[in-house]
Short mmCIF file of C-alpha atoms and ligand atoms in Angstrom, two decimals:
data_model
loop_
_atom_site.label_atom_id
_atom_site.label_comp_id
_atom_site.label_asym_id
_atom_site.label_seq_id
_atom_site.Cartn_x
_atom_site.Cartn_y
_atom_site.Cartn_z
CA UNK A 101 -23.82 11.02 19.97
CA UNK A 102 -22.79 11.72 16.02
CA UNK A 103 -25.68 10.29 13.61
CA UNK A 104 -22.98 9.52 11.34
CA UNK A 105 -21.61 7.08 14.02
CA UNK A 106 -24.67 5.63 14.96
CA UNK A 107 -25.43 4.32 11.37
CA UNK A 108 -22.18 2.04 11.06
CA UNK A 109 -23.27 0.25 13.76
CA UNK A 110 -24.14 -3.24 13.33
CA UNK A 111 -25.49 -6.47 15.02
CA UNK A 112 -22.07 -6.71 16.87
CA UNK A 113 -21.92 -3.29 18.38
CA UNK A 114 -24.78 -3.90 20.54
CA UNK A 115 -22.55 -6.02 22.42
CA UNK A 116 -19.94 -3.31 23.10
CA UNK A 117 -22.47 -0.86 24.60
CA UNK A 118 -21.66 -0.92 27.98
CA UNK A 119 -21.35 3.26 29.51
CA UNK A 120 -17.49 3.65 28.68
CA UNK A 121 -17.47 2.19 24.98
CA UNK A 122 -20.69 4.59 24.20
CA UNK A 123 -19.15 7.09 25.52
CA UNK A 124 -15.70 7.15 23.52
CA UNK A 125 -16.45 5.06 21.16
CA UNK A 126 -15.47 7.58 18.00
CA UNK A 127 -12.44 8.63 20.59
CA UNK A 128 -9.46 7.05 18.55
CA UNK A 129 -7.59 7.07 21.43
CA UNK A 130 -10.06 5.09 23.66
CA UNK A 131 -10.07 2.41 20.65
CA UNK A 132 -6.23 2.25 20.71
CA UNK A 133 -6.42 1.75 24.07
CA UNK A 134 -9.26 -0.99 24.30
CA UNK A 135 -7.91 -3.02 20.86
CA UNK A 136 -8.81 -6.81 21.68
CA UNK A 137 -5.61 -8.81 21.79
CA UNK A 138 -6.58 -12.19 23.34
CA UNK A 139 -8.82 -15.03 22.58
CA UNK A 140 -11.48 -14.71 25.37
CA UNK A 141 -12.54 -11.41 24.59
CA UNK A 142 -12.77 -12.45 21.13
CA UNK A 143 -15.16 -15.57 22.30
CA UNK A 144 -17.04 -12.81 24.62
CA UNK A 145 -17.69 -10.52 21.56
CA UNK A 146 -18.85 -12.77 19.20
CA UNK A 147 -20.64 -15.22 21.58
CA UNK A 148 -18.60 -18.10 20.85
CA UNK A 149 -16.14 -20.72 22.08
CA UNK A 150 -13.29 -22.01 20.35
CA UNK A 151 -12.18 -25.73 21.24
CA UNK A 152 -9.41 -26.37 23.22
CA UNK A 153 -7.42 -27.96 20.41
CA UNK A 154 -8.73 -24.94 18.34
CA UNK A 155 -7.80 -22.73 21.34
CA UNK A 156 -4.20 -23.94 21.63
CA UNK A 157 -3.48 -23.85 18.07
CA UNK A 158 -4.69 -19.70 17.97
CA UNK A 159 -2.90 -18.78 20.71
CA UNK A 160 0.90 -20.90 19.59
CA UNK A 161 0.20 -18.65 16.65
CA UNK A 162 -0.90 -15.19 18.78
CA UNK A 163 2.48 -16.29 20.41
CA UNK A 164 4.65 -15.56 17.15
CA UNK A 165 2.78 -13.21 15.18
CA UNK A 166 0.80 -11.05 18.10
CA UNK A 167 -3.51 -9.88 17.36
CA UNK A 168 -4.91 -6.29 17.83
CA UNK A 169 -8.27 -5.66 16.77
CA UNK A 170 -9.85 -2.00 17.28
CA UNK A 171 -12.84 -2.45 18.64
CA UNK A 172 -14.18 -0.48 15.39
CA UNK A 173 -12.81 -3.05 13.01
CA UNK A 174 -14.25 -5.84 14.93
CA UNK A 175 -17.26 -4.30 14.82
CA UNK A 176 -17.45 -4.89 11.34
CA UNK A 177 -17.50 -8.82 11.75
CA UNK A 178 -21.19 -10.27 11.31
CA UNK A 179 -21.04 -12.65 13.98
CA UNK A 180 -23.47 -15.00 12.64
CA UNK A 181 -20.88 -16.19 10.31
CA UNK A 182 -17.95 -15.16 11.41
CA UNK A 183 -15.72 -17.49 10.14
CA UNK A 184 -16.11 -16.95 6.68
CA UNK A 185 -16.02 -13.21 7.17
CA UNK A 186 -13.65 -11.06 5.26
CA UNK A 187 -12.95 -8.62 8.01
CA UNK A 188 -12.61 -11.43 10.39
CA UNK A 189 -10.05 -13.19 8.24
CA UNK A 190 -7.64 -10.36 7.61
CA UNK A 191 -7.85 -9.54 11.36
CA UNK A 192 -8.08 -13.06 13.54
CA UNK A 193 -4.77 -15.33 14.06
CA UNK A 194 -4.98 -18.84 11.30
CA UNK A 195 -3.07 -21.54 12.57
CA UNK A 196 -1.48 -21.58 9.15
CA UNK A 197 0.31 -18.93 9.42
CA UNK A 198 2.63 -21.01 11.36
CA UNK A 199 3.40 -23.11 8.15
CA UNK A 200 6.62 -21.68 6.60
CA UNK A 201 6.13 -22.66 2.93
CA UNK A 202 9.18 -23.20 0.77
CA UNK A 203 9.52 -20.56 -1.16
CA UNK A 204 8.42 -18.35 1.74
CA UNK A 205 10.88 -15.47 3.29
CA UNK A 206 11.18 -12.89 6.36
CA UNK A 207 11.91 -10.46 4.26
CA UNK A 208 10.73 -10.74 0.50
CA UNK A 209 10.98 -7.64 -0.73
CA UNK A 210 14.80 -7.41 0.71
CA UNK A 211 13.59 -3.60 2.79
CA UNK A 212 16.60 -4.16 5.00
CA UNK A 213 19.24 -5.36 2.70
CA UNK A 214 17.96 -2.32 0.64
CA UNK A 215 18.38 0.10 3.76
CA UNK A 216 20.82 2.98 4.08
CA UNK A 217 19.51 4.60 6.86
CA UNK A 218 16.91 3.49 9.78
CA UNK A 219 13.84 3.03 8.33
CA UNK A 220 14.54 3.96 4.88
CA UNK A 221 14.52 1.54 1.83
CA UNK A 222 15.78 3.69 -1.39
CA UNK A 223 15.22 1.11 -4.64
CA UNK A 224 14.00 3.31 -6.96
CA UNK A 225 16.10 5.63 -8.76
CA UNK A 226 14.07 9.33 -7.39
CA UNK A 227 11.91 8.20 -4.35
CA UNK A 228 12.20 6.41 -0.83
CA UNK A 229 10.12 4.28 1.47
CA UNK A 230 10.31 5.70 4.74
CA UNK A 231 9.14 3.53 7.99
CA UNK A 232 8.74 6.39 10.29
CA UNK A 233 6.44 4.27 12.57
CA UNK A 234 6.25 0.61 13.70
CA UNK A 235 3.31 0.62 14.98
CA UNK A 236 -0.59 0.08 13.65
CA UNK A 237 -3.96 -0.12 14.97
CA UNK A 238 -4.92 -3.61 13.74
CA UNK A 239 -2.40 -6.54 12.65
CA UNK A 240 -3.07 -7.54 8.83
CA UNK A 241 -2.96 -10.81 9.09
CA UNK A 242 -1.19 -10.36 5.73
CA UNK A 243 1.20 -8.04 6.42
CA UNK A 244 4.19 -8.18 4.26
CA UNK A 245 6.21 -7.00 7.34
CA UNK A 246 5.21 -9.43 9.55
CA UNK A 247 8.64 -10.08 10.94
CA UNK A 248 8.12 -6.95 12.85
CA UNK A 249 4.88 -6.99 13.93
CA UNK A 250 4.46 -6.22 17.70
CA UNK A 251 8.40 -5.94 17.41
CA UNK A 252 8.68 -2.70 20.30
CA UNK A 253 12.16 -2.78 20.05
CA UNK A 254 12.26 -0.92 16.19
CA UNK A 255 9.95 1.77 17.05
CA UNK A 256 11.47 4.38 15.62
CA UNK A 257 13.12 7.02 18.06
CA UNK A 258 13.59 10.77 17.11
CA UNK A 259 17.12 9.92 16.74
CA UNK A 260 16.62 7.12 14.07
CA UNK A 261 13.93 9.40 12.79
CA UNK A 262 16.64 11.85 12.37
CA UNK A 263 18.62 9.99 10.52
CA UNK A 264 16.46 8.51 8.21
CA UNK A 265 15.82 12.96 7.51
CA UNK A 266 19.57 13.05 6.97
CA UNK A 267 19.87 10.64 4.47
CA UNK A 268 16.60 12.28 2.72
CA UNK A 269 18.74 16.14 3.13
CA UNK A 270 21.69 14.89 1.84
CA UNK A 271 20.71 12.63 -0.98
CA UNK A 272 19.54 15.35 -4.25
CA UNK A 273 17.79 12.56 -5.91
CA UNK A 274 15.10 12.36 -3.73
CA UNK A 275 12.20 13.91 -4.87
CA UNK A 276 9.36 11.75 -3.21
CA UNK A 277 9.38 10.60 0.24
CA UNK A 278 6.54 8.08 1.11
CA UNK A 279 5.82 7.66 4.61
CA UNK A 280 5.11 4.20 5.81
CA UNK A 281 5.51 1.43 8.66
CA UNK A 282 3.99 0.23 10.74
CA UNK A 283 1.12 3.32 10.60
CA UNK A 284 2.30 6.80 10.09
CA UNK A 285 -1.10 7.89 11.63
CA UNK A 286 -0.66 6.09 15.07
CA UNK A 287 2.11 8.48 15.28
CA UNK A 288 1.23 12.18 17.44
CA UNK A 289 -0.37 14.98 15.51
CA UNK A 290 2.68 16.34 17.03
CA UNK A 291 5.13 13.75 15.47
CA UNK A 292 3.87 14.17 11.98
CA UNK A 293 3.93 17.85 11.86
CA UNK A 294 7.45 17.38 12.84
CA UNK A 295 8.11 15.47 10.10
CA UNK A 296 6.26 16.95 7.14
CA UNK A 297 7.99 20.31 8.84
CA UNK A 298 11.29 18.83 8.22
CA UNK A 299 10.37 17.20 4.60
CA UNK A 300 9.15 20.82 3.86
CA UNK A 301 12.47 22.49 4.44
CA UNK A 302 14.11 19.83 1.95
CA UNK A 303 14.06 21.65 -1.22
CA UNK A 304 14.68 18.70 -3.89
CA UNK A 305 11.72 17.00 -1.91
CA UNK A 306 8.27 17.56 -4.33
CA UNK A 307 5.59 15.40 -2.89
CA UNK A 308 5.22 13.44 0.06
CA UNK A 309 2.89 10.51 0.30
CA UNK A 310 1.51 8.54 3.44
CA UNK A 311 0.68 4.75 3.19
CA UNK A 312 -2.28 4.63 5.96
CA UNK A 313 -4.73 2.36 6.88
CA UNK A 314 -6.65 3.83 9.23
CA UNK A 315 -9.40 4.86 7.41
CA UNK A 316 -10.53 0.95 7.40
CA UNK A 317 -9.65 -0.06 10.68
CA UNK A 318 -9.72 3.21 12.95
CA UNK A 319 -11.50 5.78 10.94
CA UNK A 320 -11.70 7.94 13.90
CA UNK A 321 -7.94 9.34 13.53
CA UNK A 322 -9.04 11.38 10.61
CA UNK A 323 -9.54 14.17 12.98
CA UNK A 324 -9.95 18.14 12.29
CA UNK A 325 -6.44 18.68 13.64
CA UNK A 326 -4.56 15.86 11.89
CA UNK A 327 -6.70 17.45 8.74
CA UNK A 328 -5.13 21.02 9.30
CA UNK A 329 -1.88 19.14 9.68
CA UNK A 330 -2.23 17.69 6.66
CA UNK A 331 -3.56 20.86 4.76
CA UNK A 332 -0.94 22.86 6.09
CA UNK A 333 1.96 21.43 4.33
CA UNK A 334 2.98 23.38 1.88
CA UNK A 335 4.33 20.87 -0.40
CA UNK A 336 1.10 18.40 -1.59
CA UNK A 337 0.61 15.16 0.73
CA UNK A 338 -0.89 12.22 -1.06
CA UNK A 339 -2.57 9.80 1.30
CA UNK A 340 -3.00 5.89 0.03
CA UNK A 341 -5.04 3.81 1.93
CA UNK A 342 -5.75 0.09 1.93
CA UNK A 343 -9.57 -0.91 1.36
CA UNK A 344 -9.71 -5.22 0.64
CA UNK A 345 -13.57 -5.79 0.25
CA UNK A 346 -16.38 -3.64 0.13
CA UNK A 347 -17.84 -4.28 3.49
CA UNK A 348 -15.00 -1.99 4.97
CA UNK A 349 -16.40 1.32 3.69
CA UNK A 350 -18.98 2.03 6.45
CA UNK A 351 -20.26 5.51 6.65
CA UNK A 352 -17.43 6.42 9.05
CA UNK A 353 -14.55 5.40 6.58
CA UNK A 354 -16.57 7.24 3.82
CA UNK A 355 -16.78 10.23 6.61
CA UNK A 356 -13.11 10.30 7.48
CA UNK A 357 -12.06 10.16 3.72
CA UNK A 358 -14.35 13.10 3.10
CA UNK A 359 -12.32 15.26 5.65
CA UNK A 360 -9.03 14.15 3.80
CA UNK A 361 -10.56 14.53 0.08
CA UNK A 362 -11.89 18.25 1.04
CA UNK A 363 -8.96 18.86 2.29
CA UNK A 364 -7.38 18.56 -0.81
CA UNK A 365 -5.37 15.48 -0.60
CA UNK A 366 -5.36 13.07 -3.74
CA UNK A 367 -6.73 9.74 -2.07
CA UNK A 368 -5.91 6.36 -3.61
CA UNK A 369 -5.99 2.99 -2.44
CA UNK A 370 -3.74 -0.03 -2.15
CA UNK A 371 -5.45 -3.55 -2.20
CA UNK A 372 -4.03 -6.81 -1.63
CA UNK A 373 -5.39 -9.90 -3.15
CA UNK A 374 -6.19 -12.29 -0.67
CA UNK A 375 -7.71 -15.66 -1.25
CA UNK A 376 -10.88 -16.21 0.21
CA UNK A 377 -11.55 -12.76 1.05
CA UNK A 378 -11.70 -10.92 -2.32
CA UNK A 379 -10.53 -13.30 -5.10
CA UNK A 380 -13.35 -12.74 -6.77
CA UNK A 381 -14.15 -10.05 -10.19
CA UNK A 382 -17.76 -9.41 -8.33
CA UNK A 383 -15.97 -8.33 -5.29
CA UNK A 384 -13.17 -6.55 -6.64
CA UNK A 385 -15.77 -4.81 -8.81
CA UNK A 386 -18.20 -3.80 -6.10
CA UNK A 387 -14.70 -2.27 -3.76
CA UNK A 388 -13.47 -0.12 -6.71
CA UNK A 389 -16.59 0.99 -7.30
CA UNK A 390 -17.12 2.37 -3.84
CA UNK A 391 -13.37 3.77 -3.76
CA UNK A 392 -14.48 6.23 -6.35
CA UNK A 393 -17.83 7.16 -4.92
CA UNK A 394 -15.67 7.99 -2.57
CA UNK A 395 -13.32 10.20 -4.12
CA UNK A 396 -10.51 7.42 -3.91
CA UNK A 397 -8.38 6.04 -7.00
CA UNK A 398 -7.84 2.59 -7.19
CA UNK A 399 -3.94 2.37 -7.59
CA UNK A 400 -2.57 -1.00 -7.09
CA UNK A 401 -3.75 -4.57 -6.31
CA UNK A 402 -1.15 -6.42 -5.45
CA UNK A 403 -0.30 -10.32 -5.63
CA UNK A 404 0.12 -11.25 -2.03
CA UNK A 405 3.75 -11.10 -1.22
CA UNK A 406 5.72 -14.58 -0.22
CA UNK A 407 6.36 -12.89 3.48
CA UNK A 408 6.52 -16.34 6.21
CA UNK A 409 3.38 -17.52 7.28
CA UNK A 410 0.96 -15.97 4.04
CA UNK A 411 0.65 -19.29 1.68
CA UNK A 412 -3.17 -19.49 2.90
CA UNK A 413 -3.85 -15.95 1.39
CA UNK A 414 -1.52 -16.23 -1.97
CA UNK A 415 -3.78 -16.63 -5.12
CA UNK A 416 -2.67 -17.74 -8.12
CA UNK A 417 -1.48 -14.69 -10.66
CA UNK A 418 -4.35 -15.76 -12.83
CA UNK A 419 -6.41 -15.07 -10.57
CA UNK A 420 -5.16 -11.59 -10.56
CA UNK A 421 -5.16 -11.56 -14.13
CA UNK A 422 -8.76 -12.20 -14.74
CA UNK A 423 -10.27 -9.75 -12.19
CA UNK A 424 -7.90 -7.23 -14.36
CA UNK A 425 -9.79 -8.10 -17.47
CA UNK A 426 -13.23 -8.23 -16.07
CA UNK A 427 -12.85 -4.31 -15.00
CA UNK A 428 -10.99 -3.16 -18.16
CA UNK A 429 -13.45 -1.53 -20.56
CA UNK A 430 -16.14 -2.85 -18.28
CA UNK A 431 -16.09 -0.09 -16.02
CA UNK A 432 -14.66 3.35 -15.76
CA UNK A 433 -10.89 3.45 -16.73
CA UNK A 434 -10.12 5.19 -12.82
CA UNK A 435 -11.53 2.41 -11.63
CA UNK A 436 -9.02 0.07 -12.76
CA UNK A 437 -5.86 -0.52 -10.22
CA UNK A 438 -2.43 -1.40 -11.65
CA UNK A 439 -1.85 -5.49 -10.72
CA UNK A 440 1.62 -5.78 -9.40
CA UNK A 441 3.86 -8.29 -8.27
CA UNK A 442 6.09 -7.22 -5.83
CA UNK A 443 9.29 -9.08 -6.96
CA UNK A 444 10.92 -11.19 -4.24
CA UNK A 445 14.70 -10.38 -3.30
CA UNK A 446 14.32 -6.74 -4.05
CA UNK A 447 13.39 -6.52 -7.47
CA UNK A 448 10.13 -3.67 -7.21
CA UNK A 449 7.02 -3.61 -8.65
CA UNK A 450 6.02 -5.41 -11.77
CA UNK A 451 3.03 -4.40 -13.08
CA UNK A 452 0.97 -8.00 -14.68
CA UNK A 453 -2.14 -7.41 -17.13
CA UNK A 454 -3.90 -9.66 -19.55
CA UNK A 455 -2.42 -8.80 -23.15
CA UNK A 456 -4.54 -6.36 -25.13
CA UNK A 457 -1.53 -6.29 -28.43
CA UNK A 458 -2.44 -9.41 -30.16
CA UNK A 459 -0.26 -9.46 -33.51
CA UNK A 460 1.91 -6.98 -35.26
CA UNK A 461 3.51 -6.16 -38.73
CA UNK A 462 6.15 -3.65 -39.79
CA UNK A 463 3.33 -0.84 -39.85
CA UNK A 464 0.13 -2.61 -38.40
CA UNK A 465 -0.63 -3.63 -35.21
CA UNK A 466 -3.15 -6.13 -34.15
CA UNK A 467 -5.32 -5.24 -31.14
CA UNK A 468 -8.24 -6.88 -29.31
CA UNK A 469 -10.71 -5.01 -26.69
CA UNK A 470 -12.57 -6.37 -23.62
CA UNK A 471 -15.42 -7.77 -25.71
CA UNK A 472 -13.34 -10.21 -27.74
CA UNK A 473 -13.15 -7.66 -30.94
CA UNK A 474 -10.46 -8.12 -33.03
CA UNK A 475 -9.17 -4.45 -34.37
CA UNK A 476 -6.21 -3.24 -36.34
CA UNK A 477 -4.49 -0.01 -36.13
CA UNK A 478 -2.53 1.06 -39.08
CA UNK A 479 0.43 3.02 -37.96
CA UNK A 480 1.80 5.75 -40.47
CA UNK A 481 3.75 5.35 -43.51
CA UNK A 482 5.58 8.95 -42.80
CA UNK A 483 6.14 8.40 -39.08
CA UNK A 484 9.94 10.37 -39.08
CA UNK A 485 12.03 8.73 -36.07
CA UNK A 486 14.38 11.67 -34.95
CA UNK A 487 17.34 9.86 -33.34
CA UNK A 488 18.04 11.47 -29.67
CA UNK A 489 21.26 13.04 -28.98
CA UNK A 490 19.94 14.27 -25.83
CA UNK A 491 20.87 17.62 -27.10
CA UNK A 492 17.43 19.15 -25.88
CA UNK A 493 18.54 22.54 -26.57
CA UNK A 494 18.56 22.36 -30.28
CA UNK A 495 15.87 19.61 -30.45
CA UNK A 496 12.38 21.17 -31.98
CA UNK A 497 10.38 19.90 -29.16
CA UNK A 498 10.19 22.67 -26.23
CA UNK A 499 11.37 21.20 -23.41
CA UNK A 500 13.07 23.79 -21.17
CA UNK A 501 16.48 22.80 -20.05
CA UNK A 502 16.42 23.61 -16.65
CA UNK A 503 13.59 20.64 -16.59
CA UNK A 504 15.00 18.21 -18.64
CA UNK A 505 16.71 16.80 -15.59
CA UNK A 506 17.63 13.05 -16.74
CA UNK A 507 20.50 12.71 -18.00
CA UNK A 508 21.12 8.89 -18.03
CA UNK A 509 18.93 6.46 -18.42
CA UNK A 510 18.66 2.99 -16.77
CA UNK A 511 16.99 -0.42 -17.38
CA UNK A 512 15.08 -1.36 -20.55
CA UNK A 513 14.83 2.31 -21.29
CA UNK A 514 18.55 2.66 -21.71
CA UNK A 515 18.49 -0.47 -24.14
CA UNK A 516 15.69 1.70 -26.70
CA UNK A 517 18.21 4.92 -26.48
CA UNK A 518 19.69 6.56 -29.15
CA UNK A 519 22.44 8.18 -27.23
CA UNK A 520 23.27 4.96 -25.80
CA UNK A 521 25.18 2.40 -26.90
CA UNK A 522 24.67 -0.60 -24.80
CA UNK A 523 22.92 -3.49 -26.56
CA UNK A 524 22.40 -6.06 -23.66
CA UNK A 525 22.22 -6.21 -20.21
CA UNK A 526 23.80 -8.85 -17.92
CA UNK A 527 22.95 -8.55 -14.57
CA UNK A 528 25.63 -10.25 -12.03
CA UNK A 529 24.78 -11.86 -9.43
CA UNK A 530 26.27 -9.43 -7.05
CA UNK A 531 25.05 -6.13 -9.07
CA UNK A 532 22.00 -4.84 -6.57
CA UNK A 533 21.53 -1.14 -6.66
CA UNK A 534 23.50 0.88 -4.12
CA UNK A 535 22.04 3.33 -2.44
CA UNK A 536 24.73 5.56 -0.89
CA UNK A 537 26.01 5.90 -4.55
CA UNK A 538 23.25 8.06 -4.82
CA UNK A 539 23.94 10.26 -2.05
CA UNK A 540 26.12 11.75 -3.70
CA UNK A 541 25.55 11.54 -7.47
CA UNK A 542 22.23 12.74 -8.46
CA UNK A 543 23.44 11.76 -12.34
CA UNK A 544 24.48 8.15 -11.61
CA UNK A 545 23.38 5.61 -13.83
CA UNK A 546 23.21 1.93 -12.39
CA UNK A 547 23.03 -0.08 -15.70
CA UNK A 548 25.22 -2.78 -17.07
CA UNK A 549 27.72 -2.17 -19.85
CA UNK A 550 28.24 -5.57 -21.67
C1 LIG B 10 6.27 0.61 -3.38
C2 LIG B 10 7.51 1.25 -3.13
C3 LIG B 10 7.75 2.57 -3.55
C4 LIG B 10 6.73 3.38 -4.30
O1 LIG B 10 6.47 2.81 -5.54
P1 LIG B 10 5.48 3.54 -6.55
O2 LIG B 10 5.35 2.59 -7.69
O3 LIG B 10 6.11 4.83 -6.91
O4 LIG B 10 4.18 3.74 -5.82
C5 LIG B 10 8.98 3.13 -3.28
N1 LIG B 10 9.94 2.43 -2.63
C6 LIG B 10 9.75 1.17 -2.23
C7 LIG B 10 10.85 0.44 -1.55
C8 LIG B 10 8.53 0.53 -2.46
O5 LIG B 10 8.33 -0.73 -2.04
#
């Protein structure tokens, strides 16, 4: 048996020690295979018993939005409180996820209105969301795609897979492809070198990330062959992961994201804020700083999306707002996520910080820091403002044609242009971004003319 596996074990693990769970218990496979999906074994495990109202009520909502637990991620649980347990919570059915609240949606972040091929979501103007898998080890009880949870019939074939390739091949724009689901990683090692084989023959394609959460709930995958996988690609594979409280780096998450860190892949981590489970500076504090000591980079926190069923977990965004200004300046700067709201119907990311730019004049600016200082910064008197003709050949600043690929500009940026005359934007009600336009125009600009 692996020291390293014996030390994450804790109170609850004693009660999984029969011959066949010692014996495979760091076999991923063998954890897929024995993830707890019904009450009783839950009750076994933790010694308890639910009430038959109590009973009723989990399984109505087991019924509609299935469990899996790795036996791993259970593990975690301390089963002397169980209830108020952050593992427990983002991994055992609530009754109120039932409640549909009124501003709740299937589909909040409009991924399948937004799809022009199977299992890809292209919003952004140069990269795509790609679902290559619909599967995962453990059901987030918060998953923003919980309207396809346990949904068999949307695993991705090779076919679909295929497609989703095609689009990425014939669509120039495309320069980073970020594999998602569902859990790229409960795919086959033999699956994903498929596909980062295929993303490696597209030549506009530059980086390809992985959205991945088995480092928290089934560390095990990490293995020395999906490792050389990984390493082998020749074009760089970030990995982000999804850490939500401190408790969940045991020494065999910290082991597997060793094995991905020295092998070279940029690590960073994806946290969702979840009341009652880490709506709280201390927390958030104590996670970040274990991300780093673990050579992860805190990249977003994000406001719990308004997916059916989530109301219990949503925060308010001040909530949000003030753990972002209790790690600002009070801890290292790589430490500090970006808080995002994911905007409903489609809209992307919005990234949501407490206000640092107090006051301003026509040459001063008026500043205040995480202590409460008040600071000015007097801008220059001389400051020359060459107007852009996007003429980049004659312009004094070296920036090699060949790279100076944008050549139209979109959004807010397009209002602050020089070479561009539009003064307002009106979005109608109809105007949501196309993606097959792209396909075929890398150039296209999507903004409004008045
Ligand atoms: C989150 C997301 C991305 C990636 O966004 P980044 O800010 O680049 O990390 C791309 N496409 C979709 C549809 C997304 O939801």
């Amino acid at each position: 048996m692996n020291t390293g596996i014996l030390e994450t074990r804790t109170k609850l693990e004693n009660r999984w020690l029969d011959d066949s769970a010692y014996a495979n218990w760091i076999d991923w496979k063998w954890q897929i295979a024995h993830r707890i999906k019904d009450i009783a074994t839950i009750e076994k495990i933790l010694d308890t018993r639910f009430s038959s109202e109590e009973r009723k009520r989990i399984q109505e909502t087991i019924d509609i939005f299935p469990m899996s637990i790795t036996p791993y991620y259970l593990s975690l649980v301390d089963p002397e409180d169980f209830r108020n347990d952050p593992v427990f919570k983002q991994a055992f059915p609530d009754q109120r996820e039932l409640h549909v609240a009124k501003y709740d949606m299937a589909d909040p972040l409009a991924e399948d209105r937004d799809s022009p091929a199977p299992g890809i979501t292209h919003r952004y103007p140069d990269r795509v969301l790609f679902c290559v898998s619909n599967v995962c080890s453990m059901y987030c009880r918060h998953c923003t795609r919980k309207r396809r949870v346990g949904d068999i019939d949307s695993i991705p074939d090779r076919e679909q897979l295929e497609q989703g390739l095609d689009y990425i091949r014939q669509t120039p724009v495309v320069r980073d492809v970020l594999l998602s689901g569902g859990d790229p990683f409960l795919l086959s090692d033999e699956k994903i070198k498929w596909l980062l084989d295929e993303l490696n023959k597209i030549d506009h394609v530059e980086v390809i990330r992985i959205g991945t959460r088995t480092p928290v709930v089934l560390p095990y995958r990490i293995t020395d062959e999906l490792v050389e996988i990984l390493k082998s690609s020749e074009k760089p594979v970030w990995i982000n992961t999804h850490f939500n409280h401190p408790q969940e780096m045991t020494s065999s998450a910290k082991r597997s994201l060793k094995m991905l860190a020295m092998a070279g892949i940029p690590l960073g981590n994806q946290s969702v804020l979840l009341a009652d489970v880490n709506d709280c500076p201390r927390i958030m504090k104590r996670l970040v700083h274990k991300l780093v000591m673990n050579r992860v980079r805190p990249y977003y926190l994000y406001q719990c999306d308004l997916s059916e069923g989530l109301e219990h977990f949503r925060t308010s965004v001040g909530k949000g707002i003030e753990i972002m200004e209790s790690l600002r300046g009070h801890t290292s700067g790589f430490c500090v996520p970006t808080y995002v709201i994911d905007a409903p119907g489609g809209g992307g990311k919005i990234p949501v910080a407490p206000n640092y730019l107090i006051s301003w004049s026509t040459n001063k600016v008026i500043l205040r820091n995480y202590e409460g200082v008040i600071t000015t910064y007097q801008e220059p008197d001389c400051y020359h403002h060459n107007a852009c003709d996007l003429q980049c050949d004659t312009c004094n600043l070296h920036l090699k044609l060949d790279e100076a690929e944008e050549k139209s500009v979109v959004g807010i940026s397009r209002l602050l242009a020089d070479y561009d005359d539009t003064i307002t934007l009106t979005p109608a009600e109809d105007d949501v971004f196309e993606p097959e336009e792209r396909a075929s125009e890398p150039d296209h600009s999507d903004g409004n003319d008045a």
